[in-house]
Every structure is written in C-alpha cells, then in structure tokens.
Short mmCIF file of C-alpha atoms and ligand atoms in Angstrom, two decimals:
data_model
loop_
_atom_site.label_atom_id
_atom_site.label_comp_id
_atom_site.label_asym_id
_atom_site.label_seq_id
_atom_site.Cartn_x
_atom_site.Cartn_y
_atom_site.Cartn_z
CA MET A 30 0.84 3.67 -0.11
CA ASN A 31 0.44 6.46 1.84
CA THR A 32 3.26 7.46 4.27
CA LYS A 33 2.01 6.03 7.33
CA ASN A 34 1.53 2.47 6.04
CA GLU A 35 4.97 2.40 4.36
CA ILE A 36 6.81 3.54 8.06
CA GLU A 37 4.20 0.25 9.59
CA GLU A 38 6.20 -1.44 7.15
CA GLN A 39 9.43 -0.77 7.19
CA LYS A 40 8.44 -1.30 11.10
CA GLN A 41 8.05 -4.90 10.00
CA TYR A 42 11.49 -4.85 8.28
CA ILE A 43 13.21 -3.58 11.50
CA GLN A 44 11.82 -6.40 13.72
CA LYS A 45 12.58 -9.10 10.81
CA ILE A 46 16.23 -7.37 11.36
CA LYS A 47 16.43 -7.48 15.32
CA GLU A 48 15.58 -11.23 14.84
CA ILE A 49 18.09 -12.19 13.13
CA ASN A 50 20.86 -9.93 15.24
CA GLN A 51 19.62 -11.15 18.45
CA VAL A 52 22.20 -13.99 19.37
CA GLN A 53 25.16 -12.08 17.92
CA LYS A 54 24.56 -8.44 18.56
CA PRO A 55 26.19 -6.64 15.46
CA LYS A 56 27.99 -3.15 15.77
CA TYR A 57 27.64 -0.20 13.51
CA SER A 58 29.28 2.67 12.84
CA ILE A 59 28.24 5.80 11.36
CA PHE A 60 30.13 8.87 9.90
CA THR A 61 28.33 11.93 9.47
CA MET A 62 29.14 14.87 7.01
CA GLY A 63 27.59 18.03 6.49
CA CYS A 64 24.66 19.77 7.92
CA GLN A 65 22.79 20.28 11.21
CA LEU A 66 19.98 19.06 8.75
CA ASN A 67 21.89 15.73 8.19
CA GLU A 68 23.00 14.42 11.44
CA ASN A 69 18.84 14.80 12.26
CA ASP A 70 18.81 12.43 9.81
CA SER A 71 21.49 10.19 11.32
CA GLU A 72 20.00 10.28 14.15
CA LYS A 73 16.88 8.94 12.70
CA ILE A 74 19.54 6.33 10.92
CA CYS A 75 20.94 5.48 14.53
CA GLY A 76 17.31 5.04 15.92
CA MET A 77 16.50 2.61 13.39
CA LEU A 78 20.10 0.76 13.94
CA GLU A 79 19.28 -0.03 17.77
CA GLU A 80 15.74 -0.61 17.24
CA MET A 81 17.50 -3.55 15.05
CA GLU A 82 19.54 -4.06 17.81
CA TYR A 83 22.98 -2.73 16.46
CA LYS A 84 24.94 -1.45 18.78
CA LYS A 85 27.33 1.51 18.20
CA VAL A 86 30.80 1.94 18.07
CA GLU A 87 32.78 4.88 17.39
CA ASN A 88 36.08 2.80 15.30
CA PHE A 89 35.34 1.54 12.02
CA LYS A 90 37.29 -1.56 12.09
CA ASP A 91 35.10 -2.79 15.31
CA ALA A 92 31.69 -2.36 12.74
CA ASP A 93 29.79 -4.88 11.02
CA LEU A 94 28.37 -2.46 9.23
CA VAL A 95 29.45 1.12 8.48
CA ILE A 96 26.90 4.10 7.25
CA PHE A 97 28.09 6.94 5.58
CA ASN A 98 25.58 9.96 5.61
CA THR A 99 26.59 11.81 3.04
CA CYS A 100 26.78 15.89 2.05
CA CYS A 101 27.69 17.47 -1.48
CA VAL A 102 27.18 21.23 -0.49
CA ARG A 103 31.92 21.39 -1.15
CA GLU A 104 33.55 19.54 -3.05
CA ASN A 105 35.99 18.60 0.20
CA ALA A 106 33.56 16.09 0.96
CA GLU A 107 34.07 13.31 -1.59
CA ASP A 108 37.59 13.31 -1.19
CA LYS A 109 36.50 12.78 2.74
CA LEU A 110 34.41 9.77 1.40
CA PHE A 111 36.70 8.27 -1.42
CA GLY A 112 39.71 8.30 1.21
CA LYS A 113 37.63 6.21 3.53
CA LEU A 114 36.45 3.96 1.48
CA GLY A 115 39.61 3.35 0.19
CA GLU A 116 40.67 2.44 4.09
CA LEU A 117 37.09 0.27 4.31
CA LYS A 118 38.54 -1.96 1.60
CA LYS A 119 40.98 -4.14 3.20
CA ILE A 120 38.60 -4.18 6.28
CA LYS A 121 36.06 -5.60 4.36
CA GLU A 122 37.97 -7.94 2.79
CA GLU A 123 38.74 -9.54 6.65
CA LYS A 124 35.81 -9.54 7.80
CA GLY A 125 33.43 -9.26 5.59
CA THR A 126 32.10 -5.44 6.89
CA ILE A 127 28.99 -4.34 5.45
CA ILE A 128 28.92 -0.61 3.75
CA ALA A 129 26.16 1.41 3.07
CA ILE A 130 26.11 5.36 1.98
CA GLY A 131 23.42 7.33 1.89
CA GLY A 132 22.56 11.35 2.32
CA CYS A 133 22.85 14.15 -0.54
CA MET A 134 25.92 12.71 -2.50
CA MET A 135 23.83 9.99 -3.71
CA GLN A 136 21.61 12.00 -5.06
CA GLU A 137 24.57 12.69 -8.06
CA LYS A 138 24.65 10.29 -10.56
CA HIS A 139 29.02 11.37 -11.36
CA ILE A 140 29.32 10.36 -7.82
CA THR A 141 27.07 6.63 -7.76
CA ASP A 142 28.72 6.08 -11.10
CA LYS A 143 31.97 6.71 -9.44
CA ILE A 144 31.18 4.11 -5.95
CA LYS A 145 30.05 1.77 -8.36
CA GLU A 146 32.81 1.76 -10.90
CA SER A 147 35.97 2.55 -8.55
CA TYR A 148 34.22 1.27 -5.00
CA PRO A 149 32.50 -1.86 -6.08
CA PHE A 150 32.02 -3.57 -3.12
CA VAL A 151 29.77 -0.87 -1.07
CA ASP A 152 27.05 -3.13 -0.27
CA LEU A 153 24.12 0.00 -0.32
CA LEU A 154 23.72 2.92 -1.52
CA PHE A 155 20.37 4.86 -0.86
CA GLY A 156 19.42 8.99 -1.17
CA THR A 157 18.17 12.07 0.46
CA HIS A 158 14.14 10.54 0.15
CA THR A 159 14.73 6.76 0.61
CA LEU A 160 16.16 7.00 4.23
CA HIS A 161 12.71 5.71 5.79
CA LYS A 162 13.54 2.92 3.74
CA LEU A 163 16.93 1.64 5.46
CA PRO A 164 15.43 -1.35 6.73
CA GLU A 165 13.75 -2.78 4.22
CA ASP A 166 17.46 -1.91 1.73
CA LEU A 167 19.70 -3.29 4.72
CA TYR A 168 17.00 -6.66 4.89
CA ASN A 169 17.66 -7.27 1.20
CA VAL A 170 21.17 -6.93 1.59
CA LEU A 171 21.27 -9.25 4.62
CA ASP A 172 18.73 -11.82 3.52
CA GLN A 173 19.61 -11.63 -0.20
CA LYS A 174 23.17 -11.29 0.51
CA HIS A 175 23.11 -8.93 -2.55
CA LYS A 176 23.68 -5.33 -3.25
CA GLN A 177 21.17 -3.05 -3.08
CA GLU A 178 20.74 0.83 -4.49
CA ASP A 179 17.84 2.56 -3.65
CA ILE A 180 17.48 6.33 -5.11
CA ILE A 181 14.58 8.09 -6.61
CA ASP A 182 14.83 11.78 -7.63
CA ILE A 183 10.79 13.03 -6.90
CA GLU A 184 10.09 16.06 -4.88
CA GLY A 185 10.37 14.34 -1.57
CA LYS A 186 7.58 13.70 0.92
CA ILE A 187 7.79 14.04 4.64
CA TYR A 188 7.46 10.91 6.91
CA GLU A 189 6.88 10.66 10.21
CA GLY A 190 7.10 8.14 13.04
CA LEU A 191 10.12 7.04 12.72
CA PRO A 192 12.10 6.12 15.77
CA ILE A 193 15.60 8.25 16.80
CA LYS A 194 18.74 8.12 19.05
CA ARG A 195 19.26 11.66 19.39
CA ASP A 196 23.50 12.78 20.16
CA SER A 197 22.22 14.86 23.21
CA ASN A 198 19.50 14.67 26.29
CA ILE A 199 19.77 18.22 27.25
CA LYS A 200 19.72 19.89 23.36
CA ALA A 201 17.05 18.37 21.02
CA SER A 202 16.83 19.57 16.66
CA VAL A 203 13.97 19.19 14.51
CA THR A 204 13.58 19.30 11.18
CA ILE A 205 10.12 21.56 10.66
CA MET A 206 10.60 21.31 6.91
CA ASN A 207 12.54 19.35 4.06
CA GLY A 208 14.12 20.51 0.41
CA CYS A 209 14.91 24.19 -0.67
CA ASN A 210 12.84 26.04 -3.75
CA ASN A 211 15.26 28.67 -3.25
CA PHE A 212 17.91 27.59 -6.56
CA CYS A 213 20.51 30.18 -5.14
CA SER A 214 23.24 30.08 -8.33
CA TYR A 215 25.74 27.89 -6.45
CA CYS A 216 24.53 25.98 -4.49
CA ILE A 217 23.61 22.04 -5.15
CA VAL A 218 20.91 21.41 -2.19
CA PRO A 219 17.59 22.10 -4.27
CA TYR A 220 18.57 19.62 -6.61
CA VAL A 221 19.67 16.68 -4.01
CA ARG A 222 17.50 17.23 -0.92
CA GLY A 223 14.29 18.21 -3.89
CA ARG A 224 11.20 20.92 -2.91
CA GLU A 225 10.03 22.71 -0.31
CA ARG A 226 7.50 21.29 2.20
CA SER A 227 6.91 21.60 5.43
CA ARG A 228 6.05 19.15 8.45
CA GLU A 229 2.57 19.42 9.78
CA PRO A 230 1.94 22.13 12.63
CA LYS A 231 0.51 19.32 15.25
CA ASP A 232 3.66 17.12 14.35
CA ILE A 233 6.33 19.51 15.49
CA ILE A 234 4.38 20.18 18.75
CA GLU A 235 4.08 16.78 19.81
CA GLU A 236 7.29 16.10 19.21
CA VAL A 237 8.43 18.95 21.16
CA LYS A 238 6.22 18.35 23.79
CA GLU A 239 7.84 14.87 24.06
CA LEU A 240 11.49 16.46 24.15
CA ALA A 241 10.63 18.80 26.49
CA LYS A 242 8.82 15.76 28.53
CA ASN A 243 12.03 13.62 27.85
CA GLY A 244 13.50 16.26 29.99
CA TYR A 245 15.02 18.00 26.65
CA LYS A 246 16.15 22.08 27.30
CA GLU A 247 17.38 23.16 24.01
CA ILE A 248 15.63 22.63 20.71
CA THR A 249 17.21 24.12 17.21
CA LEU A 250 13.87 24.88 14.49
CA LEU A 251 15.81 23.15 11.57
CA GLY A 252 15.34 23.38 7.70
CA GLN A 253 16.97 24.91 4.36
CA ASN A 254 14.67 28.10 4.54
CA VAL A 255 12.93 27.78 8.33
CA ASN A 256 11.57 31.09 8.13
CA SER A 257 9.57 30.29 4.86
CA TYR A 258 7.92 27.55 6.89
CA LEU A 259 4.62 26.86 5.63
CA ARG A 260 5.32 29.29 2.61
CA VAL A 261 4.49 26.83 -0.45
CA GLU A 262 1.15 25.65 1.20
CA ARG A 263 0.02 28.46 1.92
CA GLU A 264 1.14 29.90 -1.72
CA LYS A 265 -0.40 26.84 -3.53
CA ASN A 266 -3.02 25.66 -1.77
CA ILE A 267 -1.62 22.27 -0.27
CA PRO A 268 -3.89 21.44 2.31
CA PHE A 269 -2.60 21.19 5.77
CA GLU A 270 -4.03 21.55 9.43
CA GLU A 271 -4.04 24.57 11.56
CA TYR A 272 -2.74 23.31 14.97
CA GLN A 273 -2.50 25.72 18.20
CA GLY A 274 -2.89 28.68 15.66
CA VAL A 275 0.66 27.56 14.07
CA ASN A 276 -0.08 29.03 9.81
CA SER A 277 3.58 30.06 9.67
CA PHE A 278 6.22 30.31 11.00
CA ALA A 279 6.40 32.92 13.39
CA THR A 280 2.79 30.95 15.03
CA LEU A 281 5.35 27.88 15.37
CA LEU A 282 7.54 30.17 17.67
CA TYR A 283 4.78 31.59 19.19
CA ALA A 284 3.67 28.44 20.10
CA ILE A 285 6.73 26.34 21.33
CA ASN A 286 7.34 29.63 23.24
CA LYS A 287 4.35 27.68 25.29
CA ILE A 288 6.18 24.30 26.00
CA GLU A 289 6.67 24.39 29.11
CA GLY A 290 10.32 22.97 30.04
CA ILE A 291 11.62 24.05 26.88
CA GLU A 292 14.12 26.62 28.44
CA ARG A 293 15.59 27.84 24.42
CA ILE A 294 14.51 27.50 20.95
CA ARG A 295 16.55 28.52 18.32
CA PHE A 296 16.41 28.00 14.57
CA ILE A 297 18.50 27.66 11.52
CA SER A 298 18.55 28.47 8.65
CA PRO A 299 16.12 31.71 8.10
CA HIS A 300 16.74 33.76 4.72
CA PRO A 301 16.88 37.06 4.27
CA LYS A 302 14.73 38.45 1.75
CA ASP A 303 12.03 35.98 3.57
CA PHE A 304 12.60 38.22 7.44
CA THR A 305 8.93 39.53 7.76
CA ASP A 306 8.11 41.48 9.88
CA ASP A 307 6.30 38.83 12.51
CA VAL A 308 9.02 36.86 12.52
CA ILE A 309 10.73 39.16 14.01
CA LYS A 310 7.51 40.49 16.42
CA ALA A 311 8.03 36.82 17.40
CA ILE A 312 12.07 36.73 18.64
CA ARG A 313 11.74 40.15 20.24
CA GLU A 314 8.55 38.62 22.41
CA CYS A 315 8.94 35.49 22.99
CA ASP A 316 11.15 35.36 26.06
CA LYS A 317 12.71 31.16 24.77
CA VAL A 318 13.60 32.28 21.11
CA CYS A 319 17.36 33.19 21.61
CA LYS A 320 18.32 36.70 20.35
CA LEU A 321 20.93 35.17 17.52
CA VAL A 322 20.07 35.05 14.44
CA HIS A 323 21.70 33.37 11.64
CA LEU A 324 21.28 35.30 9.08
CA PRO A 325 22.96 34.15 5.90
CA LEU A 326 24.75 37.25 3.95
CA GLN A 327 26.79 35.21 1.35
CA ALA A 328 28.25 38.18 -0.51
CA GLY A 329 27.97 42.08 0.36
CA SER A 330 27.97 43.07 -3.31
CA THR A 331 24.81 43.80 -4.98
CA LYS A 332 25.82 42.60 -8.47
CA VAL A 333 27.39 39.22 -6.79
CA LEU A 334 24.71 38.97 -4.44
CA LYS A 335 21.99 39.03 -7.91
CA ASP A 336 24.14 36.47 -9.75
CA MET A 337 23.64 34.14 -6.71
CA ASN A 338 20.02 34.67 -7.02
CA ARG A 339 19.97 35.44 -3.54
CA LYS A 340 17.25 38.03 -3.75
CA TYR A 341 18.11 40.48 -2.10
CA THR A 342 20.51 43.78 -2.29
CA LYS A 343 24.02 44.95 0.02
CA GLU A 344 21.31 47.84 1.05
CA GLN A 345 18.07 45.27 1.52
CA TYR A 346 20.05 43.29 3.93
CA LEU A 347 21.94 46.05 5.82
CA HIS A 348 18.83 47.73 6.38
CA LEU A 349 16.74 44.51 7.69
CA VAL A 350 19.85 44.25 10.29
CA LYS A 351 19.20 47.99 11.70
CA LYS A 352 15.72 47.01 11.48
CA MET A 353 15.95 43.84 13.86
CA LYS A 354 18.93 45.49 15.73
CA GLU A 355 16.06 48.80 16.19
CA GLU A 356 12.84 46.03 17.34
CA ILE A 357 15.16 43.16 18.94
CA PRO A 358 16.77 44.18 22.22
CA ASN A 359 20.30 42.11 22.86
CA LEU A 360 20.33 40.57 19.28
CA THR A 361 23.65 38.87 17.99
CA LEU A 362 23.88 37.92 14.42
CA SER A 363 26.10 35.14 12.54
CA THR A 364 26.15 34.85 8.61
CA ASP A 365 27.87 32.41 6.42
CA ILE A 366 29.94 34.13 3.37
CA ILE A 367 31.32 32.89 0.50
CA VAL A 368 34.70 34.02 -1.23
CA GLY A 369 35.59 33.52 -4.99
CA PHE A 370 32.17 33.38 -6.55
CA PRO A 371 32.33 33.97 -10.38
CA GLY A 372 33.20 37.46 -11.32
CA GLU A 373 33.39 38.30 -7.56
CA THR A 374 35.94 42.00 -8.33
CA ASP A 375 38.39 43.05 -5.86
CA GLU A 376 35.70 45.69 -5.28
CA ASP A 377 32.66 43.26 -4.76
CA PHE A 378 34.90 41.28 -2.66
CA LYS A 379 35.89 44.48 -0.26
CA ASP A 380 31.93 45.16 0.01
CA THR A 381 31.52 41.97 1.82
CA LEU A 382 34.31 43.25 4.04
CA ASP A 383 32.21 46.58 4.44
CA VAL A 384 29.41 44.57 5.21
CA ILE A 385 31.24 42.32 8.34
CA GLU A 386 32.57 45.85 9.21
CA LYS A 387 29.54 47.19 9.76
CA VAL A 388 27.44 44.49 11.09
CA GLY A 389 29.52 43.37 13.81
CA TYR A 390 28.99 39.58 13.61
CA GLU A 391 28.99 37.13 16.89
CA GLN A 392 30.59 34.45 14.29
CA VAL A 393 31.00 34.25 10.28
CA TYR A 394 30.95 30.71 8.46
CA MET A 395 33.58 32.03 5.77
CA PHE A 396 33.48 29.42 2.78
CA ILE A 397 35.76 29.09 -0.44
CA TYR A 398 33.44 28.42 -3.36
CA SER A 399 33.29 25.26 -4.85
CA ARG A 400 31.37 24.74 -8.02
CA ARG A 401 29.18 21.86 -7.88
CA VAL A 402 28.16 19.81 -11.00
CA GLY A 403 24.33 20.78 -11.98
CA THR A 404 24.92 24.26 -10.76
CA PRO A 405 24.33 27.81 -12.53
CA GLY A 406 27.59 28.85 -11.54
CA ASP A 407 29.04 25.98 -12.37
CA LYS A 408 28.61 26.79 -16.04
CA MET A 409 29.53 30.63 -15.67
CA GLU A 410 32.57 31.67 -17.59
CA ASN A 411 34.41 33.97 -15.07
CA GLN A 412 34.98 31.44 -12.58
CA ILE A 413 37.90 33.15 -10.33
CA PRO A 414 41.91 31.61 -9.96
CA ASP A 415 42.22 29.70 -6.52
CA ASP A 416 45.15 31.41 -5.86
CA ILE A 417 42.96 34.64 -5.46
CA LYS A 418 39.83 33.00 -3.93
CA HIS A 419 42.41 31.84 -1.28
CA LYS A 420 44.34 34.88 -0.41
CA ARG A 421 40.40 36.84 -0.24
CA PHE A 422 39.49 34.40 2.38
CA ASP A 423 42.49 34.63 4.32
CA ARG A 424 41.84 38.70 4.47
CA LEU A 425 38.19 37.72 4.80
CA LYS A 426 39.56 35.42 8.59
CA GLN A 427 42.00 38.65 9.22
CA LEU A 428 38.91 40.36 9.59
CA VAL A 429 36.48 38.34 11.11
CA GLU A 430 39.62 37.57 13.98
CA ASN A 431 39.70 40.89 14.65
CA LYS A 432 36.28 42.16 14.78
CA ILE A 433 35.45 38.57 17.15
CA TYR A 434 38.03 39.34 19.65
CA GLU A 435 36.52 42.98 19.70
CA ASN A 436 33.61 41.74 20.04
CA ASN A 437 34.35 39.24 23.00
CA GLN A 438 36.01 41.50 25.15
CA ASN A 439 31.67 43.08 25.60
CA TYR A 440 31.46 40.14 27.51
CA ILE A 441 33.92 40.55 29.84
CA GLY A 442 32.48 41.91 33.26
CA THR A 443 29.20 41.24 32.33
CA THR A 444 26.77 38.22 33.90
CA GLN A 445 25.40 35.42 30.79
CA LYS A 446 22.94 33.43 31.18
CA ILE A 447 24.46 29.59 30.11
CA LEU A 448 22.49 26.57 29.60
CA VAL A 449 25.70 24.00 30.69
CA GLU A 450 25.65 21.19 28.42
CA GLY A 451 28.59 19.35 30.30
CA LYS A 452 32.41 18.54 31.01
CA SER A 453 34.37 20.22 28.58
CA LYS A 454 36.43 18.51 26.73
CA ASN A 455 39.97 18.71 28.00
CA ASN A 456 39.63 19.19 31.52
CA GLU A 457 37.30 17.14 33.53
CA HIS A 458 36.93 19.79 36.39
CA THR A 459 35.51 22.02 34.83
CA LEU A 460 32.27 22.03 32.74
CA THR A 461 31.07 23.85 29.64
CA GLY A 462 27.88 25.27 28.76
CA ARG A 463 26.41 28.19 26.13
CA THR A 464 25.45 32.11 26.01
CA ASP A 465 21.78 33.10 24.36
CA SER A 466 24.49 33.86 21.80
CA ASN A 467 25.90 30.54 21.37
CA LYS A 468 29.19 31.67 22.80
CA VAL A 469 30.98 28.60 24.23
CA VAL A 470 31.70 29.42 28.23
CA ILE A 471 34.02 27.70 30.07
CA PHE A 472 33.43 27.54 33.99
CA GLU A 473 34.36 25.55 37.36
CA GLY A 474 31.23 23.46 38.44
CA ASN A 475 29.48 20.83 39.97
CA ASP A 476 28.36 18.27 37.63
CA SER A 477 24.63 18.16 38.91
CA LEU A 478 24.50 21.78 37.30
CA ILE A 479 24.38 19.85 33.70
CA GLY A 480 21.14 20.55 31.99
CA LYS A 481 20.30 23.51 33.85
CA MET A 482 20.49 27.08 33.53
CA ILE A 483 22.10 28.96 35.15
CA SER A 484 24.15 32.66 35.67
CA ILE A 485 27.95 33.25 35.03
CA LYS A 486 30.31 36.19 35.25
CA ILE A 487 32.26 36.62 32.65
CA LEU A 488 35.92 36.54 32.99
CA SER A 489 38.53 36.73 30.17
CA GLN A 490 37.78 35.57 26.63
CA HIS A 491 40.04 33.38 24.80
CA MET A 492 39.32 33.78 20.51
CA TRP A 493 35.98 30.65 20.37
CA TYR A 494 35.36 30.52 24.33
CA LEU A 495 35.11 32.63 26.97
CA LYS A 496 35.80 32.04 30.81
CA GLY A 497 33.74 32.70 33.62
CA GLU A 498 32.59 32.07 37.07
CA ILE A 499 29.27 30.92 38.69
CA ILE A 500 27.42 33.87 40.90
N1 LIG B 28 20.24 27.03 3.66
C1 LIG B 28 21.23 27.58 4.43
C2 LIG B 28 22.18 26.92 3.50
C3 LIG B 28 22.52 25.55 3.52
S1 LIG B 28 24.23 25.12 2.64
C4 LIG B 28 21.37 29.19 3.80
O1 LIG B 28 20.84 29.51 2.58
O2 LIG B 28 21.87 29.80 4.53
C5 LIG B 28 25.34 26.07 4.08
C6 LIG B 28 26.23 27.46 3.85
O3 LIG B 28 27.25 26.45 2.39
C7 LIG B 28 25.61 28.15 2.96
O4 LIG B 28 24.96 29.21 3.20
C8 LIG B 28 26.79 28.64 1.30
O5 LIG B 28 27.18 29.90 2.83
C9 LIG B 28 28.00 27.82 1.32
N2 LIG B 28 27.51 27.08 0.32
C10 LIG B 28 26.45 26.29 -0.42
N3 LIG B 28 26.75 26.07 -1.31
C11 LIG B 28 28.30 26.56 -1.71
C12 LIG B 28 29.44 26.13 -2.69
N4 LIG B 28 29.12 25.89 -4.32
N5 LIG B 28 30.38 26.98 -2.40
C13 LIG B 28 31.07 26.96 -0.98
N6 LIG B 28 30.32 26.73 -0.05
C14 LIG B 28 28.90 26.68 -0.22
FE1 LIG B 29 21.09 26.26 -0.64
FE2 LIG B 29 20.39 29.04 -1.22
FE3 LIG B 29 18.41 26.65 -0.54
FE4 LIG B 29 20.65 27.48 1.04
S1 LIG B 29 18.69 28.98 0.32
S2 LIG B 29 19.98 25.86 0.39
S3 LIG B 29 22.62 28.12 -0.17
S4 LIG B 29 19.83 27.11 -2.68
FE1 LIG B 30 25.73 19.10 2.59
FE2 LIG B 30 23.12 17.80 2.13
FE3 LIG B 30 23.39 19.17 3.99
S1 LIG B 30 24.28 19.10 0.82
S2 LIG B 30 24.42 20.50 3.90
S3 LIG B 30 23.93 17.76 3.93
S4 LIG B 30 21.46 18.89 3.05
#
C-alpha cells in the first residue's frame, strides 16, 4: 500500500472513533518532551485526536486519554516519564484512563521492556515510524480493550496529509525532513528517527502557502540537519519532483521567501559541515529569512570534535563564522554545547570557552554529556566523572551569562523589528514579541498589535528579555 492509501485507511479509523466519542466527548491530555520536531509531531497527534472529537485539557487528572510524546536525547527525560507514570497509576485505577506513550524513547528496546515489566497498566506504545497509525492503534485499544504495541525499526517513510492542530496562530513549524545520517558519536537521534529523508518540495511549499492564507506570519523549517535537505535524494538518485526550482535547502529558502503573507523564516538545525556558500547567499538575499543562525558547535577542541564525529575542526568552524559574518549583514548566532564528552581534558574544555569568547553568541544551549545506550560514546572508556562535568558546566554557564549580559547592552537604544506574539505571561497589560535575533521583548501596547510586525525602541535589558517602547 502506498503512503497515501495508508493515510486514507487511518482517516477511516478516525471516523470510527469519532462515532464512539460522539456522545461522551472524552478529554485528552498530552505531555510533550524534546525538540521542536517532537512538538510538531504532537501538533499532529492533537490534530488526529481533535478530529476524533477528543477535547484537550491541561491536567492529567481530568483526562480520559493521556498521551506522552517522549524524547531520549538525554537521560533526565526518562526519569520524568517514569515519575509521571507513577502518578498516573492511581488515577487509572480510579477512572480507567487510557495511557499511550509514543516518540523517540519508544524506539529503545530497554525502555519498552522496562515499561512492560514495571508499568504494565500502559495501554498503547507507539514509535516514531508509526505515529500516523495512532487512529488504528487507539481504535484497537478502545474496541478490543486490549494492550497494543506498534513499534517498528525501519529507515522510515514520509506521510503527508495528517490533520494538525497548531499551538499558535502566528508562528508555525514545518518539518522539511526526517531522520539523521550523521551519527555524531554521543547522539541517539539517528537510531530512533531512522535515515535522513526529505519531504517533496511541493508538499512543503503548499503547506507554507496554506499557513500564509490562514494568517501565519512566521515559519520555522525543521529537521535534524536542514541544510542537507534533498542531499541524500540527489546523491543516491532517489526520485523527487523539482517544484518552483527547489532542489536544495538554498532554493527552498528562496521559494518560501516569495510566499506572500509570510514575514519571517527561521530554520533549525543546520550542521556546520553542510553550510555551503549557496545557503549563506540565500540567507543574505532573502529578506524574510532571519539573520539569526543556530550553528551547533558542540565542542571547541578539534580532538573532541573528531571523537564526536562532527566532521569539522575548531579552525574550520571559526573560519565559517568569519565568512558568514562578512557576508551576512546583521548576522547573529546561537549554538549548542556539550560538556564532559569522554576524553575531554581541561585543555579541550578551554577550547570550548575560547570559541564562545571569540564568536559572541546571542544564545548558548548548554548540556552535560549524557551516556546513551547503543551510541559509540557510551562505549568509550575515558568517561568524565560527574563532579568534573558539573564544574565545567558551571564555568561555561558563567562565561555565557557574562557574554549575554555584555551583548544585551548593545541592544539598548536601538530600534528593533518585532513580531508581536501576544500578551506577556506575567503582566496582561504588556505585550511580548521577538526580534529577528529571537530575543524576547516586552512593551506596553494594544491587543490589536498581536500578529503584526512593529518597531520598538529598546530601553533596558533583563538578561533573558528586553524591555522597550513602541515608536
Ligand atoms: N540535529 C541537531 C541536534 C539535535 S539534539 C544538531 O545536530 O544540532 C539537540 C542537542 O542536544 C544537540 O545539539 C546536542 O548539543 C545535545 N545532545 C545530543 N545528544 C546528547 C547527549 N548524549 N548528551 C548531552 N547532550 C546531547
Ligand atoms: Fe544527533 Fe548529530 Fe544527527 Fe544532530 S546531526 S541529530 S547531533 S547525530
Ligand atoms: Fe529528543 Fe527525539 Fe527530538 S530524541 S531531541 S525528541 S528527535
């Protein structure tokens, strides 16, 4: 069966569950962990459930169906899931709540074994390659009152046409590719998300056009390695249909830049090794493409980068930054850093601090290395003791905060274009929006500005946000 027919079949299951739910209008609650790709998957899960007439509630206790969309990139997510399952046990005993767990963690056998053994009350386990089959799996749980497990380990296919219920009506994420072929030695993602495969240009462009028609202003293109969009297809002669001249990431940026109504385009994550000149040029030439580029460094030492299988050296990374700064006016950068990778010496760690010092990032996402079963990093013998990892992390955090404080000062007195996102969380008399560089800005203003691009003069900085006034 082709993927289109598979989705048609699932739509019939959606109808069947809708009929069951018609009278009771049951409630669901969803708990999402992990990256924006997972958040985008959760929006699809919500889309399917709402077509089945489930109503969303925040609190687990009020729900008839609880769904977890899990992440396994670092260890702390596991503790979180098991903690929540412990809480849910009693609730399930009282009201028969259906519990379903999906996402990346479900592609790890040692985790599903543990769930089956220690949390046998869970009704449904589904993986990253079977998300589209949620309607059928859920129907079987409801109809047969029988536990379901639907996890497969494959390279992965692309499914189009799933319903989607988006969290925002201003900003939308659009997944452009699934999976990863890079196998960085610390990372579990390639094992749980399968091989890299890109969506057809036409499907992406039509989705963005539809979003623009519905009033969305900002699009974030998602993938584990966005700047290798369509690379595997080109290299392995896997057929794809060129549409509006799109046959690479750079050409995709140009095509989306032309879509009327869209004001901003962001993308995460590109890989430094794939940052070709055509992509740099596209960022410069496309007026809607934000000039904030997330450029994950991971580590500053060339030796550690080699052990991480990142395929660039410290010098190559710095050279790329220099070139991008020269070619893209108003460029800003953010990055990801891992501290305490096996074999990292104090000298190696200093190389990380050195790059942070030299580049001057807008934002640095910092992680302590977490051993992941099945990755080469986990088998390396020279693991770093926890206390050293934590000391390095604290030192890095201090440097990053100092640099961000310094950098924030440069905003004061400047005029920034802001996309207004809504009321601010803690004060309903103020609005919140973001700069091109993704900094949160808070200011006084009227609700009618929500969803608009406006100019704001920055008055003060408060570490994680800026305050300003409309001009
Ligand atoms: N594909 C993206 C990142 C996906 S995971 C990229 O290459 O940039 C997001 C971040 O989590 C990574 O950039 C890395 O910094 C961090 N990460 C991944 N595996 C990790 C591990 N085992 N321990 C700690 N941090 C990890
Ligand atoms: Fe993980 Fe590396 Fe792939 Fe990113 S590029 S998902 S860090 S293996
Ligand atoms: Fe986590 Fe899966 Fe994303 S492991 S980081 S949710 S791809």
